[in-house]
PDB file of C-alpha atoms in Angstrom:
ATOM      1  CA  UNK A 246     -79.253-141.477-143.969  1.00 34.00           C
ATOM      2  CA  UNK A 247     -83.040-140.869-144.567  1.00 39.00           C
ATOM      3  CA  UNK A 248     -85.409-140.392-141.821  1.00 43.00           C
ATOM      4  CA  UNK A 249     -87.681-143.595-141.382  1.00 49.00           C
ATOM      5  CA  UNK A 250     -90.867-142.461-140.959  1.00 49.00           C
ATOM      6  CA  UNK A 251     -92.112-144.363-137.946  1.00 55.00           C
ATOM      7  CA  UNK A 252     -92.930-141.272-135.414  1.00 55.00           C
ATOM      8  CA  UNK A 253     -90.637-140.499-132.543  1.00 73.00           C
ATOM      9  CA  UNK A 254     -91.492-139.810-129.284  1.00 80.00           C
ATOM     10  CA  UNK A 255     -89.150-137.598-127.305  1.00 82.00           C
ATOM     11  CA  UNK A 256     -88.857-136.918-123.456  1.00 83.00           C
ATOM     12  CA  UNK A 257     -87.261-133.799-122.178  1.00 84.00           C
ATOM     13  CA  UNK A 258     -85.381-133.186-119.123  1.00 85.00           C
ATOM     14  CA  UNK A 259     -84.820-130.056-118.230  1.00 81.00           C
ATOM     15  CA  UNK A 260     -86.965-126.694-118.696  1.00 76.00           C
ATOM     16  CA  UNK A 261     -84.621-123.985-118.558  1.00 76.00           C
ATOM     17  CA  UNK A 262     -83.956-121.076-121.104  1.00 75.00           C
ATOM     18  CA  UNK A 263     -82.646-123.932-123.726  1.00 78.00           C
ATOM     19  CA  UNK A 264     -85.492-126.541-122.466  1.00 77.00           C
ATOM     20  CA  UNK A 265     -87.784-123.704-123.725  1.00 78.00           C
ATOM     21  CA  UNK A 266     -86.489-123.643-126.970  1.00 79.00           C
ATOM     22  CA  UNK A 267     -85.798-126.854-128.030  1.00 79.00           C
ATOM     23  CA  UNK A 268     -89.123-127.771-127.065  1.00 77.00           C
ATOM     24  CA  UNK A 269     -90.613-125.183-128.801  1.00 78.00           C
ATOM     25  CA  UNK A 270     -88.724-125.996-131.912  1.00 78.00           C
ATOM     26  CA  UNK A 271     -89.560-129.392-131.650  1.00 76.00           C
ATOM     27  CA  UNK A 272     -93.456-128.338-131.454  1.00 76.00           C
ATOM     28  CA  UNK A 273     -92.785-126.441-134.913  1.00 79.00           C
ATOM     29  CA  UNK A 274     -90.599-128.677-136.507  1.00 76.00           C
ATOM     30  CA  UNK A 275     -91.134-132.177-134.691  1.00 73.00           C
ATOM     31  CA  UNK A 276     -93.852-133.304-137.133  1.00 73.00           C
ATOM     32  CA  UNK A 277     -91.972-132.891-140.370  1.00 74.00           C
ATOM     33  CA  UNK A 278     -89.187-134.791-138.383  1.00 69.00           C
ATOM     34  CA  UNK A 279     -91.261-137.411-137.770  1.00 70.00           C
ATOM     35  CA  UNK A 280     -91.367-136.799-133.990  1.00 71.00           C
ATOM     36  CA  UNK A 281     -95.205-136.751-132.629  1.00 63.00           C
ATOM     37  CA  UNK A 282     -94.999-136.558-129.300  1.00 59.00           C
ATOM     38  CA  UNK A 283     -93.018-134.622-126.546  1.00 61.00           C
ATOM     39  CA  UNK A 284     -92.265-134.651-122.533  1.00 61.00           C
ATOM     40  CA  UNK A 285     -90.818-132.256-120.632  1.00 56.00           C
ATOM     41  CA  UNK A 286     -89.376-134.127-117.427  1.00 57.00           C
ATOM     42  CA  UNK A 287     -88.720-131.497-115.256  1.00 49.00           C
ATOM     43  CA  UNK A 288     -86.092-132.594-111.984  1.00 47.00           C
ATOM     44  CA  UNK A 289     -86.487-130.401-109.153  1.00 40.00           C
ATOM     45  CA  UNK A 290     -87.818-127.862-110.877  1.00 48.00           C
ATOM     46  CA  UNK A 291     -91.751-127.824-109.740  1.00 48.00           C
ATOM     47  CA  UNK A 292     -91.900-124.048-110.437  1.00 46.00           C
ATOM     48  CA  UNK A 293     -92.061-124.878-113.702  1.00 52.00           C
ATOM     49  CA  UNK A 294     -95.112-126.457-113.825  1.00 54.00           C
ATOM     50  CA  UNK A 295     -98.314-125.949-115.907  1.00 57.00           C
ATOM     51  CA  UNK A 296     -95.812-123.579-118.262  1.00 60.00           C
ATOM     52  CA  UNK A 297     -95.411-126.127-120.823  1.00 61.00           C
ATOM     53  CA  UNK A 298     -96.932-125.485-124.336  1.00 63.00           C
ATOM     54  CA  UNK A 299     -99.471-128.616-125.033  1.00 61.00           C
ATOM     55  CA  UNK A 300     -99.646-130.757-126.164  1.00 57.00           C
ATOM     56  CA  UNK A 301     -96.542-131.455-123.949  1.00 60.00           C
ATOM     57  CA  UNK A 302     -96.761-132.439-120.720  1.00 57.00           C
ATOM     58  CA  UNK A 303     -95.215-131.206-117.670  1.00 58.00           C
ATOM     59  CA  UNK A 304     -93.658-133.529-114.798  1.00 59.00           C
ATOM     60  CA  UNK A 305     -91.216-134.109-112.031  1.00 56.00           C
ATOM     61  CA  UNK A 306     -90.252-137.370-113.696  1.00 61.00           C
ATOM     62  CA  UNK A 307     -90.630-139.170-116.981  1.00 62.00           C
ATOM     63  CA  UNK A 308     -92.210-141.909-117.115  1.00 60.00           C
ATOM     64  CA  UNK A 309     -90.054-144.674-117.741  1.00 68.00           C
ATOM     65  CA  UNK A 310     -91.887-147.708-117.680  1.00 62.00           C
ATOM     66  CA  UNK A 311     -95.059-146.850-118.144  1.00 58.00           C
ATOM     67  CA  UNK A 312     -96.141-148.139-121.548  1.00 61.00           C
ATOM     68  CA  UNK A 313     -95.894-144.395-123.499  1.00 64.00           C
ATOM     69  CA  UNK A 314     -92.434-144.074-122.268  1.00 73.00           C
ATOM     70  CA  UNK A 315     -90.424-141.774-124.660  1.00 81.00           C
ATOM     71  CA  UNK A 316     -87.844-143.347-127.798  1.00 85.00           C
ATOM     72  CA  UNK A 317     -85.231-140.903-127.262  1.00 87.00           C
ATOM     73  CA  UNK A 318     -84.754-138.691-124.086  1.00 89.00           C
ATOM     74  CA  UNK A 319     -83.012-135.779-124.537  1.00 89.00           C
ATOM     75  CA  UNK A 320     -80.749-134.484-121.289  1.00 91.00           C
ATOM     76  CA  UNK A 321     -80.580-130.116-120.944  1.00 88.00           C
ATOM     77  CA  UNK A 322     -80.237-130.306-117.565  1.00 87.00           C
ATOM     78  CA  UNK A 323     -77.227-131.206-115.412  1.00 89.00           C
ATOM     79  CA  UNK A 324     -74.227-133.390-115.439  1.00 93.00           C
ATOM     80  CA  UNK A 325     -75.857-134.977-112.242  1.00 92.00           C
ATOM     81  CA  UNK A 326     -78.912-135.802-114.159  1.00 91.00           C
ATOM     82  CA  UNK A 327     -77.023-138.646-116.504  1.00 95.00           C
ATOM     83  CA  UNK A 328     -74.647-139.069-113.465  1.00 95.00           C
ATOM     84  CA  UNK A 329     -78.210-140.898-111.532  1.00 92.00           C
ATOM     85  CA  UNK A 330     -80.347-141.424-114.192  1.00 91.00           C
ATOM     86  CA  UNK A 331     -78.549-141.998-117.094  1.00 94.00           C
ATOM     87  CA  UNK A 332     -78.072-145.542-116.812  1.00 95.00           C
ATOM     88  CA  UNK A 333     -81.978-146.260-116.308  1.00 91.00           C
ATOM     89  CA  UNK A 334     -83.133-143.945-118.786  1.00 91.00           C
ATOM     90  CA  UNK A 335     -81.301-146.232-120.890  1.00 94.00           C
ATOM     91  CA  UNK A 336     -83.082-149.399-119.724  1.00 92.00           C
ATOM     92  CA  UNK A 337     -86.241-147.767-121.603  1.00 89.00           C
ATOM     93  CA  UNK A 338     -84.856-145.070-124.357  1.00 89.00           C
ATOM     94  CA  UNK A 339     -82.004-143.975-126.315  1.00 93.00           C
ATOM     95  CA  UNK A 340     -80.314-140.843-124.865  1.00 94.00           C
ATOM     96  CA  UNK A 341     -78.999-137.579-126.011  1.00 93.00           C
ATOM     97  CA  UNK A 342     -76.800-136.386-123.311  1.00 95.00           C
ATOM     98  CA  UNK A 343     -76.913-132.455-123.442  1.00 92.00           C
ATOM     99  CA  UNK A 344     -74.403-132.497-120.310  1.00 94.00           C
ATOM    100  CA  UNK A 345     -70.932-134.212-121.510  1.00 96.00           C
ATOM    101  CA  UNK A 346     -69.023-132.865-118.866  1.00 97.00           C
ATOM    102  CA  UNK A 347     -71.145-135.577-116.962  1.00 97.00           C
ATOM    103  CA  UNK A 348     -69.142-138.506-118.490  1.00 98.00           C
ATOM    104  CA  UNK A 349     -65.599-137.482-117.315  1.00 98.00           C
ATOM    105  CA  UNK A 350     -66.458-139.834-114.164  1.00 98.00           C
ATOM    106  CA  UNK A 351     -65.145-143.380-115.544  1.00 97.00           C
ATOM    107  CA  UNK A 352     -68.082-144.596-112.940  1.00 98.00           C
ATOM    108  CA  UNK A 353     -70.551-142.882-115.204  1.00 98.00           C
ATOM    109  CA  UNK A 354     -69.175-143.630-118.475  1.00 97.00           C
ATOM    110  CA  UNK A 355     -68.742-147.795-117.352  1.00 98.00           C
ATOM    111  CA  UNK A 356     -72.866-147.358-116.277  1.00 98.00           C
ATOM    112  CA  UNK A 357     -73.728-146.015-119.461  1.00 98.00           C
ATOM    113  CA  UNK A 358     -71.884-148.165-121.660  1.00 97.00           C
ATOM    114  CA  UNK A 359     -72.636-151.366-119.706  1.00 98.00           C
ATOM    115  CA  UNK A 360     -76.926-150.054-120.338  1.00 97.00           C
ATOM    116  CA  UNK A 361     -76.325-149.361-123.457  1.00 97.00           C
ATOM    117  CA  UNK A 362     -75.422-152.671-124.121  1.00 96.00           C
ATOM    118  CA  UNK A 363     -77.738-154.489-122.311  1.00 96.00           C
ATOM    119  CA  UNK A 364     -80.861-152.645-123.155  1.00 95.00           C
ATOM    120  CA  UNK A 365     -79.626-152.226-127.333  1.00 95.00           C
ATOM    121  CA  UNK A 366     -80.272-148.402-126.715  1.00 94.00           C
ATOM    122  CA  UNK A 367     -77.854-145.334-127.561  1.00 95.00           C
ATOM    123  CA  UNK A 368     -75.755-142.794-125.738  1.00 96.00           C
ATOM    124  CA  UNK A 369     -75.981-139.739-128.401  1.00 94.00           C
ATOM    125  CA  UNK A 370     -73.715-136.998-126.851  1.00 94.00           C
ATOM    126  CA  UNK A 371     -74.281-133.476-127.932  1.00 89.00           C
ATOM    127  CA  UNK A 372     -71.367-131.539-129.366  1.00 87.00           C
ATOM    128  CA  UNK A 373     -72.615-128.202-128.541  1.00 81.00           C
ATOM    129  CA  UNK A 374     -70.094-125.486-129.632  1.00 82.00           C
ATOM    130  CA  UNK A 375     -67.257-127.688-130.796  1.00 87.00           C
ATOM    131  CA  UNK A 376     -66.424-127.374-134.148  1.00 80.00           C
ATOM    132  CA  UNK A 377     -64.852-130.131-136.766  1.00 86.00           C
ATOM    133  CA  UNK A 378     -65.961-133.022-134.606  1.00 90.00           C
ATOM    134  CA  UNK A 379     -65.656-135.133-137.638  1.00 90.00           C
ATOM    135  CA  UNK A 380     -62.354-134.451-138.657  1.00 90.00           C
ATOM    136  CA  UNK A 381     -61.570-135.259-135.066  1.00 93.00           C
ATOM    137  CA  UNK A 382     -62.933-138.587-135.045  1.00 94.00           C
ATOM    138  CA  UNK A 383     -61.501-139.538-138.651  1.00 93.00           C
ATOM    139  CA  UNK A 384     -58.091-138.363-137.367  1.00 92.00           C
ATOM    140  CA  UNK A 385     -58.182-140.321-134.213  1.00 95.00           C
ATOM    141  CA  UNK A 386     -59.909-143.199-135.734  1.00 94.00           C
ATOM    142  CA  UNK A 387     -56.880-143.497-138.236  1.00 92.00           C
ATOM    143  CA  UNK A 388     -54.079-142.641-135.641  1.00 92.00           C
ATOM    144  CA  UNK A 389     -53.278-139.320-136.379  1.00 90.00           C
ATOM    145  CA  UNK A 390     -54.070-137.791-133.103  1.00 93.00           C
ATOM    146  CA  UNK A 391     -51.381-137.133-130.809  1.00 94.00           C
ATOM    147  CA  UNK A 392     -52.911-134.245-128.858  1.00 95.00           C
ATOM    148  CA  UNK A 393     -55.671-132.214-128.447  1.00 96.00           C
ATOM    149  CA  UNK A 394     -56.056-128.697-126.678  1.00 96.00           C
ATOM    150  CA  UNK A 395     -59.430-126.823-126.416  1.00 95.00           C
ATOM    151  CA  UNK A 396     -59.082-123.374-124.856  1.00 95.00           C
ATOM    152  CA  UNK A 397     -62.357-121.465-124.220  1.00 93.00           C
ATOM    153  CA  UNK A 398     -62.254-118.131-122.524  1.00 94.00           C
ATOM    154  CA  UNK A 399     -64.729-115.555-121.800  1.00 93.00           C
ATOM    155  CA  UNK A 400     -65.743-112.871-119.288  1.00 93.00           C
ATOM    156  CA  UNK A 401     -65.674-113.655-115.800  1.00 93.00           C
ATOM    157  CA  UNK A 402     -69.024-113.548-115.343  1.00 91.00           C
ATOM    158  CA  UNK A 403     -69.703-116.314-117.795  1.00 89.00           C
ATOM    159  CA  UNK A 404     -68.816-118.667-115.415  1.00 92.00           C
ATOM    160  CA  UNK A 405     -70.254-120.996-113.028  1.00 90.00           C
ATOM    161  CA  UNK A 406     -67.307-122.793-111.161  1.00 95.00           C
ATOM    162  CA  UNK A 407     -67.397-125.069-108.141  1.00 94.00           C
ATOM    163  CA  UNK A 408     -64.968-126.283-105.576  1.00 94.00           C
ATOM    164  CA  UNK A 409     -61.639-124.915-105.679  1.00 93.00           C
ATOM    165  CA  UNK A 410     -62.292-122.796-109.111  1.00 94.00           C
ATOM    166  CA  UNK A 411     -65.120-121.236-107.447  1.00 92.00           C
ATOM    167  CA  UNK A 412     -62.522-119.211-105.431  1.00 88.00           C
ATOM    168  CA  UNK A 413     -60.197-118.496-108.162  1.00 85.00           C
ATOM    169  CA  UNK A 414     -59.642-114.545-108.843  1.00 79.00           C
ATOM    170  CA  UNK A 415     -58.860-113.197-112.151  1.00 78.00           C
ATOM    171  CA  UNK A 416     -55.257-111.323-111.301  1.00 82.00           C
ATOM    172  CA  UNK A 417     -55.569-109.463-114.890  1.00 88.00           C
ATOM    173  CA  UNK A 418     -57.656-108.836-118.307  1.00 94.00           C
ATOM    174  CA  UNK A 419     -56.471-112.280-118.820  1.00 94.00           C
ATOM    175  CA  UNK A 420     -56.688-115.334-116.122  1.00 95.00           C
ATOM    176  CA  UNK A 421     -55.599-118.620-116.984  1.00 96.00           C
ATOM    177  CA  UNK A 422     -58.511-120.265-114.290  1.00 96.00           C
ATOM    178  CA  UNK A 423     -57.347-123.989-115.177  1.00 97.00           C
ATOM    179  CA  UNK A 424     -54.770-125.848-117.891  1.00 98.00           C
ATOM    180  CA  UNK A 425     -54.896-129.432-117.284  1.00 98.00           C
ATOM    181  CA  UNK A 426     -56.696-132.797-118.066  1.00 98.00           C
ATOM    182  CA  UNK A 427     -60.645-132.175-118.920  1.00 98.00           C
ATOM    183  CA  UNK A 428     -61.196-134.957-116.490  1.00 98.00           C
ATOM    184  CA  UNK A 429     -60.014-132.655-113.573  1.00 98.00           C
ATOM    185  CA  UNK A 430     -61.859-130.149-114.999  1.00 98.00           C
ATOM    186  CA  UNK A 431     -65.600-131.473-115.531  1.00 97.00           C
ATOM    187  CA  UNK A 432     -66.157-131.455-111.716  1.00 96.00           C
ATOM    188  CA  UNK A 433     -65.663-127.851-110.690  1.00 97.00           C
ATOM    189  CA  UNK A 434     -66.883-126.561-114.195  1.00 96.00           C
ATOM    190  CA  UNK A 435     -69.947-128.884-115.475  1.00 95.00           C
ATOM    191  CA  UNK A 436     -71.679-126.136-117.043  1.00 90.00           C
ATOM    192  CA  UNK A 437     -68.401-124.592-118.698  1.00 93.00           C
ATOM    193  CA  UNK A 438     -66.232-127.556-119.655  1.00 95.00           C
ATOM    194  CA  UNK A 439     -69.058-129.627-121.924  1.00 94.00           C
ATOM    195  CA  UNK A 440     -67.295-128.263-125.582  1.00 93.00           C
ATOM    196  CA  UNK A 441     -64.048-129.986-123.659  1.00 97.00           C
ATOM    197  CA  UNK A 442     -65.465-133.044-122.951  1.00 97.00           C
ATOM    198  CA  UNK A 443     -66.970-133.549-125.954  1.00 96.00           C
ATOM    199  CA  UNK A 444     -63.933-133.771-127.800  1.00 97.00           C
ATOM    200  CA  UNK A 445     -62.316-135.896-125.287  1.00 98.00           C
ATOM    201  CA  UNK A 446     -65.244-138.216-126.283  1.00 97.00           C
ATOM    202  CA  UNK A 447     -64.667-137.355-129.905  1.00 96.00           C
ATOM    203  CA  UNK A 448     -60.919-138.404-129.407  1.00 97.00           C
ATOM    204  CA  UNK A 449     -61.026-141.618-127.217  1.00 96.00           C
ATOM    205  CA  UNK A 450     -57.301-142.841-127.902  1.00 97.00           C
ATOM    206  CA  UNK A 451     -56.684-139.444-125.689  1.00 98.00           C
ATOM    207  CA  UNK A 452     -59.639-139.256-124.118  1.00 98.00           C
ATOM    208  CA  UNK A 453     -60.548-137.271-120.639  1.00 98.00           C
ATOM    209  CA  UNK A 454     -57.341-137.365-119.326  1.00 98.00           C
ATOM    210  CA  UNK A 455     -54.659-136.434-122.398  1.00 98.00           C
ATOM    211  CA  UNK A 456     -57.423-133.723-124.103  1.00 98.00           C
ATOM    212  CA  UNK A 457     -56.021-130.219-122.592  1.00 98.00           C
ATOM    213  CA  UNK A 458     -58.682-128.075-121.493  1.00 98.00           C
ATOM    214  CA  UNK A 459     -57.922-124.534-120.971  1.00 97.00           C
ATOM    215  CA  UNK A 460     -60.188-122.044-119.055  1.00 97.00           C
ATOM    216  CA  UNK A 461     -59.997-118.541-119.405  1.00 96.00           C
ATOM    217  CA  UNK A 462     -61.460-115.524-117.680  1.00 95.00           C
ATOM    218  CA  UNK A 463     -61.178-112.220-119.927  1.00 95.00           C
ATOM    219  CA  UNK A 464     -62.306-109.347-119.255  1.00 94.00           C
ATOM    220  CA  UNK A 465     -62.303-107.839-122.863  1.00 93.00           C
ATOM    221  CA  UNK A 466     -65.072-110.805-123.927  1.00 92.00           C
ATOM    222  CA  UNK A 467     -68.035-108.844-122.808  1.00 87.00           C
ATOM    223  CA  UNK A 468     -70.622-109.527-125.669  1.00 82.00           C
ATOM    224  CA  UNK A 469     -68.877-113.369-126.683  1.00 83.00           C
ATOM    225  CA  UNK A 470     -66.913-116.966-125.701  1.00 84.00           C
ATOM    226  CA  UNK A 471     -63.909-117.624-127.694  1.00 89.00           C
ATOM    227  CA  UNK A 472     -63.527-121.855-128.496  1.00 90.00           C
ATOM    228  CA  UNK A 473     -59.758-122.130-129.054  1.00 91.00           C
ATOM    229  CA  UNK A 474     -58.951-125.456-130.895  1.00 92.00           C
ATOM    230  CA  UNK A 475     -55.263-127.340-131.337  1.00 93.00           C
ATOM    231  CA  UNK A 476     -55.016-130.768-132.614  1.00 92.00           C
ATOM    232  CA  UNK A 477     -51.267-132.139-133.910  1.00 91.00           C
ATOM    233  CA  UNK A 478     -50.326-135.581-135.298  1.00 89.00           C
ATOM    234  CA  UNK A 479     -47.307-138.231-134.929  1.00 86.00           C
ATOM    235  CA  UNK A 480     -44.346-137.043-137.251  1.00 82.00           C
ATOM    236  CA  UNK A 481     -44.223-138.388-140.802  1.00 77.00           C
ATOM    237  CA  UNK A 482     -41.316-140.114-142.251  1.00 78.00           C
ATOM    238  CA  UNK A 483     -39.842-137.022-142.640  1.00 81.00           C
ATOM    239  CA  UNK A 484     -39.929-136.082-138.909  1.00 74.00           C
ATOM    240  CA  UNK A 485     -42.471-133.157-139.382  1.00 76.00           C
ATOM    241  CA  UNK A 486     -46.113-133.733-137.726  1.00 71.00           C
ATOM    242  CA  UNK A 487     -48.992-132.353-138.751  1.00 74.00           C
ATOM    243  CA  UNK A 488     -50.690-129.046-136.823  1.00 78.00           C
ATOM    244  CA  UNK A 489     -53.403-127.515-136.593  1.00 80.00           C
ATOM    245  CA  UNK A 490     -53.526-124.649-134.359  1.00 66.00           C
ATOM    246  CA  UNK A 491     -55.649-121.208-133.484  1.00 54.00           C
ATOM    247  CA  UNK A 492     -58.491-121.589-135.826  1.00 55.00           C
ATOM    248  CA  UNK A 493     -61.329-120.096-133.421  1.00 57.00           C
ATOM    249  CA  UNK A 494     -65.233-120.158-133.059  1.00 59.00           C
ATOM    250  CA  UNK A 495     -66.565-116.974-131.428  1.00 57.00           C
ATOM    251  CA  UNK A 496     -70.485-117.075-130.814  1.00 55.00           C
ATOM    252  CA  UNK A 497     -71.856-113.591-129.720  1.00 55.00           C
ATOM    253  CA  UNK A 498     -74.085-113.795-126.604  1.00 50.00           C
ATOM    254  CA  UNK A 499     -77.400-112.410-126.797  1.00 42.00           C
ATOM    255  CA  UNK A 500     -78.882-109.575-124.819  1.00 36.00           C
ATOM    256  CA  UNK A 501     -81.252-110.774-122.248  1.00 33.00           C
ATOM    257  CA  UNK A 502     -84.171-108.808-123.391  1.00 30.00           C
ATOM    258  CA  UNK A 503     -84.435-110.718-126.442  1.00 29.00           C
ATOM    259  CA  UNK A 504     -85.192-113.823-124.437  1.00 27.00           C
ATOM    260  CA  UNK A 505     -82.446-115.620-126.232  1.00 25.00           C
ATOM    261  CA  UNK A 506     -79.757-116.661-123.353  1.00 26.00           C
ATOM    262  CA  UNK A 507     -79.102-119.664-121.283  1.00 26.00           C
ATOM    263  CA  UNK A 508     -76.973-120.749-118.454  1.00 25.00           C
ATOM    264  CA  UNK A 509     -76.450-124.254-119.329  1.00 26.00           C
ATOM    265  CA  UNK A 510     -73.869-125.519-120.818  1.00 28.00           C
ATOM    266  CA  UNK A 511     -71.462-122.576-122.679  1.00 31.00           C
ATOM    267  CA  UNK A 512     -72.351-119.559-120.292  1.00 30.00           C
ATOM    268  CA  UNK A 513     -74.004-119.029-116.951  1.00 31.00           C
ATOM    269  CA  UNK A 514     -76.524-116.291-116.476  1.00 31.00           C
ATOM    270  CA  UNK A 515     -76.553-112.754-117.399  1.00 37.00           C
ATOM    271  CA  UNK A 516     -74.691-110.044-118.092  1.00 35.00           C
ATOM    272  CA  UNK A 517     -73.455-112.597-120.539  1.00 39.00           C
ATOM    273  CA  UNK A 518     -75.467-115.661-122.020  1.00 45.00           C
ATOM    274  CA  UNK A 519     -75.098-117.731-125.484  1.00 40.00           C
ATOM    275  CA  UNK A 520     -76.987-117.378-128.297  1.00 39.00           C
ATOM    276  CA  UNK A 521     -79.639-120.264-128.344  1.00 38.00           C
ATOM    277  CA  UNK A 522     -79.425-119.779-132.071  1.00 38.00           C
ATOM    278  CA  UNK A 523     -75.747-121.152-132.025  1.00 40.00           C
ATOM    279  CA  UNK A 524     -76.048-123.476-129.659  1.00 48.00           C
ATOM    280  CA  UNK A 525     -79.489-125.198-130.250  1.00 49.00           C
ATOM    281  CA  UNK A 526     -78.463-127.172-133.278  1.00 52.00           C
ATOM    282  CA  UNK A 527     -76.007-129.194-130.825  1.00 51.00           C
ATOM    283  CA  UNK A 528     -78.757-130.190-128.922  1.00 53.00           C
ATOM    284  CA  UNK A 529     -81.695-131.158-131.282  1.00 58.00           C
ATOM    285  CA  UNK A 530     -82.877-134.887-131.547  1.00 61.00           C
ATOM    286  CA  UNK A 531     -83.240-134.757-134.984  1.00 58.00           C
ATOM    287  CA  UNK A 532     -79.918-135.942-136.384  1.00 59.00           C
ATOM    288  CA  UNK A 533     -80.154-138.335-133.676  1.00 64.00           C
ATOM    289  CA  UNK A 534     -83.655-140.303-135.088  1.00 57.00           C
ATOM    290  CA  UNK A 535     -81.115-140.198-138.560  1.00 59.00           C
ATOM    291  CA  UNK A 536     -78.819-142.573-137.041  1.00 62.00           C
ATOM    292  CA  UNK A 537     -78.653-146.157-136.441  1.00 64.00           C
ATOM    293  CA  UNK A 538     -79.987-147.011-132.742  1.00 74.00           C
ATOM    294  CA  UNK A 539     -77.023-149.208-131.711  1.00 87.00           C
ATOM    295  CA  UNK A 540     -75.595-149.974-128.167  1.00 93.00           C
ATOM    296  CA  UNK A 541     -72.313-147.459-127.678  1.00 94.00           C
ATOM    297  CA  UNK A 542     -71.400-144.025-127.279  1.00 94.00           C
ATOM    298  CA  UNK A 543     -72.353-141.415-130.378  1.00 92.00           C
ATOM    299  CA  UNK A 544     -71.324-137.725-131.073  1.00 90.00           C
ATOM    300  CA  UNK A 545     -73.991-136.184-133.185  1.00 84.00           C
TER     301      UNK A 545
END
């Protein structure tokens, strides 16, 4: 679908290592996008002020409400961001949700969706590092889902667990941390369990709570993450079902000194971060000003 060319305006929340570079790329690119005008809304974060590039603008809050209130707000934060906000950035904007993981509380989800309704505004949800989020969605869509596994392992170091997973000990070179629902895994892992909930969101007849999510600490994964994905249908008339199983993404991290790493949403901080390079495209607005504006939930 083309671009209309009636200029966005797009709010930002969250100025970390990936807030840095999607702004940035949205200064470069933004006007042949037909985006014009950019806001970083920064939440608890005052350090960061007066570092913003112009002509954006840097504060603790967006502001909703107050005539130049941004058309699309784009979430690179924290789960707890859409878990508060969400539902009245959505009074005013559409939203990208950079943060999935954040939607695995049905109290969240039922906010958003009841907003998104109301107000005639969008949920976009970022797929970040999952691949064939399409073929998910057409399989689903026609029936032809019966599970769904997504495995992603990396070093220990990588993570940044909470609650009971924060105490878990690899016992090996490989540690199975979690195997379970993605819904009891978004709370103790927001920043590692986002590919996982985005394709329980991809997949609703499964959903949070029959998508497997697998979490892995391995010690051999010192310079990447591993995304594991397994997806099988219903048996055929002739009793055999259709599988799909082991095809793998493996994104290298980037050395620190290159200023490309980030601790959001794939990896926490160093000695091992993602490369923004293969993880940025999740997360841009663009494709989202390419689709329709329309009340519901949206992978893009």
């Amino acid at each position: 679908m083309a671009l209309d060319r009636v200029p966005r305006r797009v709010g930002v929340v969250g100025y970390g290592r990936l807030g840095q570079s999607l702004v940035s790329h949205l200064l470069t690119q933004g006007p042949e996008l037909g985006l014009d005008w950019f806001l970083s809304g920064i939440e608890t974060q005052d350090a960061w002020q007066g570092k913003c590039p112009p002509p954006c603008s840097c504060r603790t809050s967006l502001p909703l409400g107050r005539g130049q209130h941004p058309d699309l707000v784009v979430e690179v934060a924290h789960p707890k961001i859409i878990q508060e906000s969400g539902a009245q950035i959505l009074r005013h904007a559409n939203l990208l949700v950079g943060s999935p993981s954040a939607l695995a509380d049905q109290a969240t989800e039922r906010r958003l969706l009841e907003a998104s309704k109301r107000w005639n505004h969008a949920v976009f949800v970022a797929r970040g590092a999952l691949w064939g989020t399409e073929d998910i969605s057409r399989l689903d869509s026609a029936g032809g889902l019966q599970s769904l596994r997504v495995t992603m392992a990396t070093h220990p170091d990588g993570f940044r667990l909470e609650g009971p997973l924060a105490a878990a000990q690899s016992t090996g070179p490989r540690t199975v941390l979690y195997e379970g629902p993605v819904r009891g895994l978004c709370p103790f892992a927001p920043r590692n369990s986002n590919t996982m909930a985005a394709a329980a969101l991809a997949a609703p007849s499964l959903g949070f709570d029959r998508v497997i999510g697998v979490l892995v600490a391995d010690l051999s994964l010192t310079d990447m993450h591993v995304v594991d994905v397994e997806l099988s249908g219903p048996p055929g008339p002739t009793g055999r079902s259709f599988r799909c199983a082991h095809p793998q993404r493996e994104p290298r991290r980037a050395r620190r000194r290159h200023g490309l790493c980030h601790g959001h949403c794939l990896l926490a901080q160093p000695p091992g971060c993602v490369c923004l390079s293969l993880s940025c495209p999740g997360y841009l607005p663009a494709g989202c000003c390419q689709l329709p504006s329309r009340p519901g939930i949206h992978i893009c």
